Amino acid sequence: EGLYTQYASPNPPYGVPVSYYQSSAQAQPPQITILDRSGHVVRTLTGTNTAGLNRVLWNFTAAPPVKWTGAANPAFAGPDDGATVVPGRYTARISLNGHTFTQPFTVKPDPQSTMTLAQMQQSYDAFAKLNRIYSSVDVMLNNLDTVGKALDREPSSPNAGAQAALDRARQTHAS
């Protein structure tokens, strides 16, 4: 037992590492864009902005749905990741100091997966559709919160009925 436990190391990080060098920090942190084979944006990541070697890890997921900014509990705001992408060709694109760099790479299927590529695509499409629905609901909730805040700022608003309806809607969505 002792011989094998002494030489263990942690697993490598899960995802695609995107490494880049900056001689100095930029005015804004660099944006790393992951593109699919067709050139559509899959996910945009914000890079670290320090002089020297920087690394960002993409975890094989698409952009998450819009978050509900008024959620009482952060867990209710929505997921941090979107659907897991289908194996295939992708490209990482980054702009540094006015120059754009791209690097193509391949996402390979998990060798232990029993799903076919067609099943993976179906799963991705279904998850992406749910995220679009989730986003539209959260956009509506964010808009309702904005209206509610505007009504809260009105002193003794003549729209007391609208305020009561908004309060009922908030209670319904909070539970």
mmCIF file with all atom_site columns, C-alpha atoms in Angstrom:
data_model
loop_
_atom_site.group_PDB
_atom_site.id
_atom_site.type_symbol
_atom_site.label_atom_id
_atom_site.label_alt_id
_atom_site.label_comp_id
_atom_site.label_asym_id
_atom_site.label_entity_id
_atom_site.label_seq_id
_atom_site.pdbx_PDB_ins_code
_atom_site.Cartn_x
_atom_site.Cartn_y
_atom_site.Cartn_z
_atom_site.occupancy
_atom_site.B_iso_or_equiv
_atom_site.pdbx_formal_charge
_atom_site.auth_seq_id
_atom_site.auth_comp_id
_atom_site.auth_asym_id
_atom_site.auth_atom_id
_atom_site.pdbx_PDB_model_num
ATOM 1   C CA . GLU A 1 1   ? 0.000   0.000  0.000   1.00 0.00 ? 1   GLU A CA 1
ATOM 2   C CA . GLY A 1 2   ? 2.607   2.582  1.019   1.00 0.00 ? 2   GLY A CA 1
ATOM 3   C CA . LEU A 1 3   ? 4.632   2.240  -2.177  1.00 0.00 ? 3   LEU A CA 1
ATOM 4   C CA . TYR A 1 4   ? 1.710   3.144  -4.467  1.00 0.00 ? 4   TYR A CA 1
ATOM 5   C CA . THR A 1 5   ? 0.215   5.925  -2.363  1.00 0.00 ? 5   THR A CA 1
ATOM 6   C CA . GLN A 1 6   ? 3.527   7.776  -2.172  1.00 0.00 ? 6   GLN A CA 1
ATOM 7   C CA . TYR A 1 7   ? 3.681   8.343  -5.932  1.00 0.00 ? 7   TYR A CA 1
ATOM 8   C CA . ALA A 1 8   ? 0.119   9.457  -6.606  1.00 0.00 ? 8   ALA A CA 1
ATOM 9   C CA . SER A 1 9   ? -0.651  12.809 -8.191  1.00 0.00 ? 9   SER A CA 1
ATOM 10  C CA . PRO A 1 10  ? -3.874  14.705 -8.779  1.00 0.00 ? 10  PRO A CA 1
ATOM 11  C CA . ASN A 1 11  ? -5.770  14.185 -12.006 1.00 0.00 ? 11  ASN A CA 1
ATOM 12  C CA . PRO A 1 12  ? -5.243  16.835 -14.672 1.00 0.00 ? 12  PRO A CA 1
ATOM 13  C CA . PRO A 1 13  ? -7.910  19.551 -14.827 1.00 0.00 ? 13  PRO A CA 1
ATOM 14  C CA . TYR A 1 14  ? -11.039 18.680 -16.808 1.00 0.00 ? 14  TYR A CA 1
ATOM 15  C CA . GLY A 1 15  ? -11.347 20.669 -20.005 1.00 0.00 ? 15  GLY A CA 1
ATOM 16  C CA . VAL A 1 16  ? -9.375  22.384 -22.724 1.00 0.00 ? 16  VAL A CA 1
ATOM 17  C CA . PRO A 1 17  ? -6.548  24.567 -21.416 1.00 0.00 ? 17  PRO A CA 1
ATOM 18  C CA . VAL A 1 18  ? -6.078  27.817 -23.320 1.00 0.00 ? 18  VAL A CA 1
ATOM 19  C CA . SER A 1 19  ? -2.647  29.272 -22.574 1.00 0.00 ? 19  SER A CA 1
ATOM 20  C CA . TYR A 1 20  ? -1.404  32.694 -23.651 1.00 0.00 ? 20  TYR A CA 1
ATOM 21  C CA . TYR A 1 21  ? 1.400   35.079 -22.835 1.00 0.00 ? 21  TYR A CA 1
ATOM 22  C CA . GLN A 1 22  ? 1.120   38.814 -22.160 1.00 0.00 ? 22  GLN A CA 1
ATOM 23  C CA . SER A 1 23  ? 4.140   41.034 -21.695 1.00 0.00 ? 23  SER A CA 1
ATOM 24  C CA . SER A 1 24  ? 1.922   43.317 -19.595 1.00 0.00 ? 24  SER A CA 1
ATOM 25  C CA . ALA A 1 25  ? -1.698  43.456 -18.470 1.00 0.00 ? 25  ALA A CA 1
ATOM 26  C CA . GLN A 1 26  ? -4.212  44.911 -20.929 1.00 0.00 ? 26  GLN A CA 1
ATOM 27  C CA . ALA A 1 27  ? -6.781  47.612 -20.191 1.00 0.00 ? 27  ALA A CA 1
ATOM 28  C CA . GLN A 1 28  ? -9.469  44.892 -20.086 1.00 0.00 ? 28  GLN A CA 1
ATOM 29  C CA . PRO A 1 29  ? -9.095  41.161 -19.420 1.00 0.00 ? 29  PRO A CA 1
ATOM 30  C CA . PRO A 1 30  ? -8.879  39.225 -22.683 1.00 0.00 ? 30  PRO A CA 1
ATOM 31  C CA . GLN A 1 31  ? -11.939 37.395 -23.984 1.00 0.00 ? 31  GLN A CA 1
ATOM 32  C CA . ILE A 1 32  ? -11.456 33.825 -25.163 1.00 0.00 ? 32  ILE A CA 1
ATOM 33  C CA . THR A 1 33  ? -14.134 32.747 -27.613 1.00 0.00 ? 33  THR A CA 1
ATOM 34  C CA . ILE A 1 34  ? -14.805 29.089 -28.364 1.00 0.00 ? 34  ILE A CA 1
ATOM 35  C CA . LEU A 1 35  ? -16.229 28.546 -31.860 1.00 0.00 ? 35  LEU A CA 1
ATOM 36  C CA . ASP A 1 36  ? -17.789 25.433 -33.330 1.00 0.00 ? 36  ASP A CA 1
ATOM 37  C CA . ARG A 1 37  ? -16.965 23.980 -36.746 1.00 0.00 ? 37  ARG A CA 1
ATOM 38  C CA . SER A 1 38  ? -19.371 26.441 -38.420 1.00 0.00 ? 38  SER A CA 1
ATOM 39  C CA . GLY A 1 39  ? -17.812 29.455 -36.694 1.00 0.00 ? 39  GLY A CA 1
ATOM 40  C CA . HIS A 1 40  ? -20.725 29.987 -34.291 1.00 0.00 ? 40  HIS A CA 1
ATOM 41  C CA . VAL A 1 41  ? -19.849 31.168 -30.798 1.00 0.00 ? 41  VAL A CA 1
ATOM 42  C CA . VAL A 1 42  ? -20.249 28.331 -28.297 1.00 0.00 ? 42  VAL A CA 1
ATOM 43  C CA . ARG A 1 43  ? -18.902 30.087 -25.209 1.00 0.00 ? 43  ARG A CA 1
ATOM 44  C CA . THR A 1 44  ? -16.999 33.226 -24.263 1.00 0.00 ? 44  THR A CA 1
ATOM 45  C CA . LEU A 1 45  ? -14.628 33.107 -21.305 1.00 0.00 ? 45  LEU A CA 1
ATOM 46  C CA . THR A 1 46  ? -12.900 35.963 -19.535 1.00 0.00 ? 46  THR A CA 1
ATOM 47  C CA . GLY A 1 47  ? -9.190  35.357 -19.255 1.00 0.00 ? 47  GLY A CA 1
ATOM 48  C CA . THR A 1 48  ? -6.808  36.289 -16.510 1.00 0.00 ? 48  THR A CA 1
ATOM 49  C CA . ASN A 1 49  ? -5.098  39.621 -17.083 1.00 0.00 ? 49  ASN A CA 1
ATOM 50  C CA . THR A 1 50  ? -1.632  39.405 -15.618 1.00 0.00 ? 50  THR A CA 1
ATOM 51  C CA . ALA A 1 51  ? 1.777   39.843 -17.181 1.00 0.00 ? 51  ALA A CA 1
ATOM 52  C CA . GLY A 1 52  ? 3.357   36.537 -18.093 1.00 0.00 ? 52  GLY A CA 1
ATOM 53  C CA . LEU A 1 53  ? 1.850   33.169 -18.864 1.00 0.00 ? 53  LEU A CA 1
ATOM 54  C CA . ASN A 1 54  ? -1.913  32.901 -18.346 1.00 0.00 ? 54  ASN A CA 1
ATOM 55  C CA . ARG A 1 55  ? -4.196  29.886 -18.586 1.00 0.00 ? 55  ARG A CA 1
ATOM 56  C CA . VAL A 1 56  ? -7.966  29.505 -18.793 1.00 0.00 ? 56  VAL A CA 1
ATOM 57  C CA . LEU A 1 57  ? -9.807  26.194 -18.789 1.00 0.00 ? 57  LEU A CA 1
ATOM 58  C CA . TRP A 1 58  ? -12.886 25.584 -20.969 1.00 0.00 ? 58  TRP A CA 1
ATOM 59  C CA . ASN A 1 59  ? -15.008 22.786 -19.503 1.00 0.00 ? 59  ASN A CA 1
ATOM 60  C CA . PHE A 1 60  ? -16.642 21.544 -22.752 1.00 0.00 ? 60  PHE A CA 1
ATOM 61  C CA . THR A 1 61  ? -19.905 23.412 -22.108 1.00 0.00 ? 61  THR A CA 1
ATOM 62  C CA . ALA A 1 62  ? -21.859 25.982 -24.078 1.00 0.00 ? 62  ALA A CA 1
ATOM 63  C CA . ALA A 1 63  ? -22.859 29.342 -22.649 1.00 0.00 ? 63  ALA A CA 1
ATOM 64  C CA . PRO A 1 64  ? -25.244 29.115 -19.691 1.00 0.00 ? 64  PRO A CA 1
ATOM 65  C CA . PRO A 1 65  ? -28.771 30.492 -19.763 1.00 0.00 ? 65  PRO A CA 1
ATOM 66  C CA . VAL A 1 66  ? -29.446 34.059 -18.643 1.00 0.00 ? 66  VAL A CA 1
ATOM 67  C CA . LYS A 1 67  ? -29.418 34.260 -14.854 1.00 0.00 ? 67  LYS A CA 1
ATOM 68  C CA . TRP A 1 68  ? -32.272 35.571 -12.727 1.00 0.00 ? 68  TRP A CA 1
ATOM 69  C CA . THR A 1 69  ? -30.555 38.459 -10.965 1.00 0.00 ? 69  THR A CA 1
ATOM 70  C CA . GLY A 1 70  ? -33.297 38.861 -8.357  1.00 0.00 ? 70  GLY A CA 1
ATOM 71  C CA . ALA A 1 71  ? -33.273 35.301 -7.045  1.00 0.00 ? 71  ALA A CA 1
ATOM 72  C CA . ALA A 1 72  ? -33.506 35.194 -3.249  1.00 0.00 ? 72  ALA A CA 1
ATOM 73  C CA . ASN A 1 73  ? -31.126 32.229 -3.180  1.00 0.00 ? 73  ASN A CA 1
ATOM 74  C CA . PRO A 1 74  ? -28.115 32.084 -5.552  1.00 0.00 ? 74  PRO A CA 1
ATOM 75  C CA . ALA A 1 75  ? -28.988 28.457 -6.294  1.00 0.00 ? 75  ALA A CA 1
ATOM 76  C CA . PHE A 1 76  ? -32.247 29.683 -7.878  1.00 0.00 ? 76  PHE A CA 1
ATOM 77  C CA . ALA A 1 77  ? -30.484 32.116 -10.235 1.00 0.00 ? 77  ALA A CA 1
ATOM 78  C CA . GLY A 1 78  ? -29.640 29.391 -12.733 1.00 0.00 ? 78  GLY A CA 1
ATOM 79  C CA . PRO A 1 79  ? -26.749 27.176 -13.762 1.00 0.00 ? 79  PRO A CA 1
ATOM 80  C CA . ASP A 1 80  ? -23.226 28.416 -14.475 1.00 0.00 ? 80  ASP A CA 1
ATOM 81  C CA . ASP A 1 81  ? -22.817 26.172 -17.524 1.00 0.00 ? 81  ASP A CA 1
ATOM 82  C CA . GLY A 1 82  ? -24.805 25.270 -20.587 1.00 0.00 ? 82  GLY A CA 1
ATOM 83  C CA . ALA A 1 83  ? -25.074 21.994 -22.456 1.00 0.00 ? 83  ALA A CA 1
ATOM 84  C CA . THR A 1 84  ? -22.021 19.779 -22.816 1.00 0.00 ? 84  THR A CA 1
ATOM 85  C CA . VAL A 1 85  ? -20.821 20.050 -26.406 1.00 0.00 ? 85  VAL A CA 1
ATOM 86  C CA . VAL A 1 86  ? -20.735 17.221 -28.917 1.00 0.00 ? 86  VAL A CA 1
ATOM 87  C CA . PRO A 1 87  ? -17.337 15.836 -29.906 1.00 0.00 ? 87  PRO A CA 1
ATOM 88  C CA . GLY A 1 88  ? -15.918 17.523 -32.999 1.00 0.00 ? 88  GLY A CA 1
ATOM 89  C CA . ARG A 1 89  ? -13.700 20.358 -34.228 1.00 0.00 ? 89  ARG A CA 1
ATOM 90  C CA . TYR A 1 90  ? -13.641 23.650 -32.327 1.00 0.00 ? 90  TYR A CA 1
ATOM 91  C CA . THR A 1 91  ? -11.500 26.780 -32.372 1.00 0.00 ? 91  THR A CA 1
ATOM 92  C CA . ALA A 1 92  ? -10.257 28.987 -29.559 1.00 0.00 ? 92  ALA A CA 1
ATOM 93  C CA . ARG A 1 93  ? -9.966  32.682 -30.487 1.00 0.00 ? 93  ARG A CA 1
ATOM 94  C CA . ILE A 1 94  ? -8.315  35.354 -28.360 1.00 0.00 ? 94  ILE A CA 1
ATOM 95  C CA . SER A 1 95  ? -7.426  39.000 -28.981 1.00 0.00 ? 95  SER A CA 1
ATOM 96  C CA . LEU A 1 96  ? -4.312  40.345 -27.293 1.00 0.00 ? 96  LEU A CA 1
ATOM 97  C CA . ASN A 1 97  ? -2.934  43.839 -27.801 1.00 0.00 ? 97  ASN A CA 1
ATOM 98  C CA . GLY A 1 98  ? -4.862  44.327 -31.036 1.00 0.00 ? 98  GLY A CA 1
ATOM 99  C CA . HIS A 1 99  ? -3.884  40.960 -32.538 1.00 0.00 ? 99  HIS A CA 1
ATOM 100 C CA . THR A 1 100 ? -6.300  38.050 -32.905 1.00 0.00 ? 100 THR A CA 1
ATOM 101 C CA . PHE A 1 101 ? -5.033  34.507 -32.523 1.00 0.00 ? 101 PHE A CA 1
ATOM 102 C CA . THR A 1 102 ? -6.887  31.276 -33.272 1.00 0.00 ? 102 THR A CA 1
ATOM 103 C CA . GLN A 1 103 ? -6.093  27.661 -32.497 1.00 0.00 ? 103 GLN A CA 1
ATOM 104 C CA . PRO A 1 104 ? -8.235  24.767 -33.740 1.00 0.00 ? 104 PRO A CA 1
ATOM 105 C CA . PHE A 1 105 ? -8.603  21.657 -31.594 1.00 0.00 ? 105 PHE A CA 1
ATOM 106 C CA . THR A 1 106 ? -10.662 18.484 -31.441 1.00 0.00 ? 106 THR A CA 1
ATOM 107 C CA . VAL A 1 107 ? -13.000 17.429 -28.647 1.00 0.00 ? 107 VAL A CA 1
ATOM 108 C CA . LYS A 1 108 ? -12.958 13.647 -28.614 1.00 0.00 ? 108 LYS A CA 1
ATOM 109 C CA . PRO A 1 109 ? -15.730 11.443 -27.219 1.00 0.00 ? 109 PRO A CA 1
ATOM 110 C CA . ASP A 1 110 ? -15.263 9.864  -23.825 1.00 0.00 ? 110 ASP A CA 1
ATOM 111 C CA . PRO A 1 111 ? -13.952 6.365  -24.623 1.00 0.00 ? 111 PRO A CA 1
ATOM 112 C CA . GLN A 1 112 ? -16.121 4.950  -21.825 1.00 0.00 ? 112 GLN A CA 1
ATOM 113 C CA . SER A 1 113 ? -19.329 6.508  -23.156 1.00 0.00 ? 113 SER A CA 1
ATOM 114 C CA . THR A 1 114 ? -21.905 4.162  -24.635 1.00 0.00 ? 114 THR A CA 1
ATOM 115 C CA . MET A 1 115 ? -23.702 6.970  -26.481 1.00 0.00 ? 115 MET A CA 1
ATOM 116 C CA . THR A 1 116 ? -23.388 7.385  -30.237 1.00 0.00 ? 116 THR A CA 1
ATOM 117 C CA . LEU A 1 117 ? -22.552 10.785 -31.731 1.00 0.00 ? 117 LEU A CA 1
ATOM 118 C CA . ALA A 1 118 ? -26.172 11.045 -32.901 1.00 0.00 ? 118 ALA A CA 1
ATOM 119 C CA . GLN A 1 119 ? -27.411 10.465 -29.335 1.00 0.00 ? 119 GLN A CA 1
ATOM 120 C CA . MET A 1 120 ? -24.939 13.022 -28.022 1.00 0.00 ? 120 MET A CA 1
ATOM 121 C CA . GLN A 1 121 ? -26.217 15.533 -30.577 1.00 0.00 ? 121 GLN A CA 1
ATOM 122 C CA . GLN A 1 122 ? -29.833 14.830 -29.565 1.00 0.00 ? 122 GLN A CA 1
ATOM 123 C CA . SER A 1 123 ? -28.919 15.325 -25.909 1.00 0.00 ? 123 SER A CA 1
ATOM 124 C CA . TYR A 1 124 ? -27.110 18.581 -26.691 1.00 0.00 ? 124 TYR A CA 1
ATOM 125 C CA . ASP A 1 125 ? -30.027 19.888 -28.780 1.00 0.00 ? 125 ASP A CA 1
ATOM 126 C CA . ALA A 1 126 ? -32.565 19.063 -26.031 1.00 0.00 ? 126 ALA A CA 1
ATOM 127 C CA . PHE A 1 127 ? -30.431 20.679 -23.313 1.00 0.00 ? 127 PHE A CA 1
ATOM 128 C CA . ALA A 1 128 ? -29.802 23.757 -25.488 1.00 0.00 ? 128 ALA A CA 1
ATOM 129 C CA . LYS A 1 129 ? -33.555 24.108 -26.083 1.00 0.00 ? 129 LYS A CA 1
ATOM 130 C CA . LEU A 1 130 ? -34.232 23.911 -22.335 1.00 0.00 ? 130 LEU A CA 1
ATOM 131 C CA . ASN A 1 131 ? -31.582 26.578 -21.738 1.00 0.00 ? 131 ASN A CA 1
ATOM 132 C CA . ARG A 1 132 ? -33.256 28.881 -24.279 1.00 0.00 ? 132 ARG A CA 1
ATOM 133 C CA . ILE A 1 133 ? -36.578 28.427 -22.449 1.00 0.00 ? 133 ILE A CA 1
ATOM 134 C CA . TYR A 1 134 ? -34.852 28.939 -19.094 1.00 0.00 ? 134 TYR A CA 1
ATOM 135 C CA . SER A 1 135 ? -33.281 32.145 -20.449 1.00 0.00 ? 135 SER A CA 1
ATOM 136 C CA . SER A 1 136 ? -36.599 33.530 -21.671 1.00 0.00 ? 136 SER A CA 1
ATOM 137 C CA . VAL A 1 137 ? -38.200 32.883 -18.263 1.00 0.00 ? 137 VAL A CA 1
ATOM 138 C CA . ASP A 1 138 ? -35.283 34.538 -16.454 1.00 0.00 ? 138 ASP A CA 1
ATOM 139 C CA . VAL A 1 139 ? -35.396 37.549 -18.789 1.00 0.00 ? 139 VAL A CA 1
ATOM 140 C CA . MET A 1 140 ? -39.082 37.937 -17.918 1.00 0.00 ? 140 MET A CA 1
ATOM 141 C CA . LEU A 1 141 ? -38.329 37.612 -14.185 1.00 0.00 ? 141 LEU A CA 1
ATOM 142 C CA . ASN A 1 142 ? -35.548 40.190 -14.466 1.00 0.00 ? 142 ASN A CA 1
ATOM 143 C CA . ASN A 1 143 ? -37.961 42.538 -16.254 1.00 0.00 ? 143 ASN A CA 1
ATOM 144 C CA . LEU A 1 144 ? -40.605 41.995 -13.570 1.00 0.00 ? 144 LEU A CA 1
ATOM 145 C CA . ASP A 1 145 ? -38.005 42.773 -10.910 1.00 0.00 ? 145 ASP A CA 1
ATOM 146 C CA . THR A 1 146 ? -37.121 46.015 -12.713 1.00 0.00 ? 146 THR A CA 1
ATOM 147 C CA . VAL A 1 147 ? -40.787 47.020 -12.856 1.00 0.00 ? 147 VAL A CA 1
ATOM 148 C CA . GLY A 1 148 ? -41.198 46.082 -9.184  1.00 0.00 ? 148 GLY A CA 1
ATOM 149 C CA . LYS A 1 149 ? -38.243 48.254 -8.175  1.00 0.00 ? 149 LYS A CA 1
ATOM 150 C CA . ALA A 1 150 ? -39.695 51.157 -10.149 1.00 0.00 ? 150 ALA A CA 1
ATOM 151 C CA . LEU A 1 151 ? -43.041 50.706 -8.387  1.00 0.00 ? 151 LEU A CA 1
ATOM 152 C CA . ASP A 1 152 ? -41.297 50.502 -5.011  1.00 0.00 ? 152 ASP A CA 1
ATOM 153 C CA . ARG A 1 153 ? -39.758 53.929 -5.636  1.00 0.00 ? 153 ARG A CA 1
ATOM 154 C CA . GLU A 1 154 ? -43.167 55.512 -6.238  1.00 0.00 ? 154 GLU A CA 1
ATOM 155 C CA . PRO A 1 155 ? -44.486 57.123 -3.022  1.00 0.00 ? 155 PRO A CA 1
ATOM 156 C CA . SER A 1 156 ? -48.053 55.944 -2.354  1.00 0.00 ? 156 SER A CA 1
ATOM 157 C CA . SER A 1 157 ? -48.502 54.881 -5.941  1.00 0.00 ? 157 SER A CA 1
ATOM 158 C CA . PRO A 1 158 ? -52.022 54.960 -7.356  1.00 0.00 ? 158 PRO A CA 1
ATOM 159 C CA . ASN A 1 159 ? -51.157 51.549 -8.844  1.00 0.00 ? 159 ASN A CA 1
ATOM 160 C CA . ALA A 1 160 ? -51.709 49.694 -5.566  1.00 0.00 ? 160 ALA A CA 1
ATOM 161 C CA . GLY A 1 161 ? -53.556 46.931 -7.430  1.00 0.00 ? 161 GLY A CA 1
ATOM 162 C CA . ALA A 1 162 ? -50.618 46.467 -9.802  1.00 0.00 ? 162 ALA A CA 1
ATOM 163 C CA . GLN A 1 163 ? -48.246 46.402 -6.832  1.00 0.00 ? 163 GLN A CA 1
ATOM 164 C CA . ALA A 1 164 ? -50.333 43.728 -5.105  1.00 0.00 ? 164 ALA A CA 1
ATOM 165 C CA . ALA A 1 165 ? -50.363 41.631 -8.289  1.00 0.00 ? 165 ALA A CA 1
ATOM 166 C CA . LEU A 1 166 ? -46.604 42.010 -8.611  1.00 0.00 ? 166 LEU A CA 1
ATOM 167 C CA . ASP A 1 167 ? -46.140 40.953 -4.981  1.00 0.00 ? 167 ASP A CA 1
ATOM 168 C CA . ARG A 1 168 ? -48.266 37.848 -5.577  1.00 0.00 ? 168 ARG A CA 1
ATOM 169 C CA . ALA A 1 169 ? -46.211 37.021 -8.687  1.00 0.00 ? 169 ALA A CA 1
ATOM 170 C CA . ARG A 1 170 ? -42.976 37.360 -6.688  1.00 0.00 ? 170 ARG A CA 1
ATOM 171 C CA . GLN A 1 171 ? -44.295 35.035 -3.985  1.00 0.00 ? 171 GLN A CA 1
ATOM 172 C CA . THR A 1 172 ? -45.345 32.476 -6.606  1.00 0.00 ? 172 THR A CA 1
ATOM 173 C CA . HIS A 1 173 ? -41.929 32.520 -8.309  1.00 0.00 ? 173 HIS A CA 1
ATOM 174 C CA . ALA A 1 174 ? -40.005 32.473 -5.024  1.00 0.00 ? 174 ALA A CA 1
ATOM 175 C CA . SER A 1 175 ? -41.641 29.232 -3.886  1.00 0.00 ? 175 SER A CA 1
#
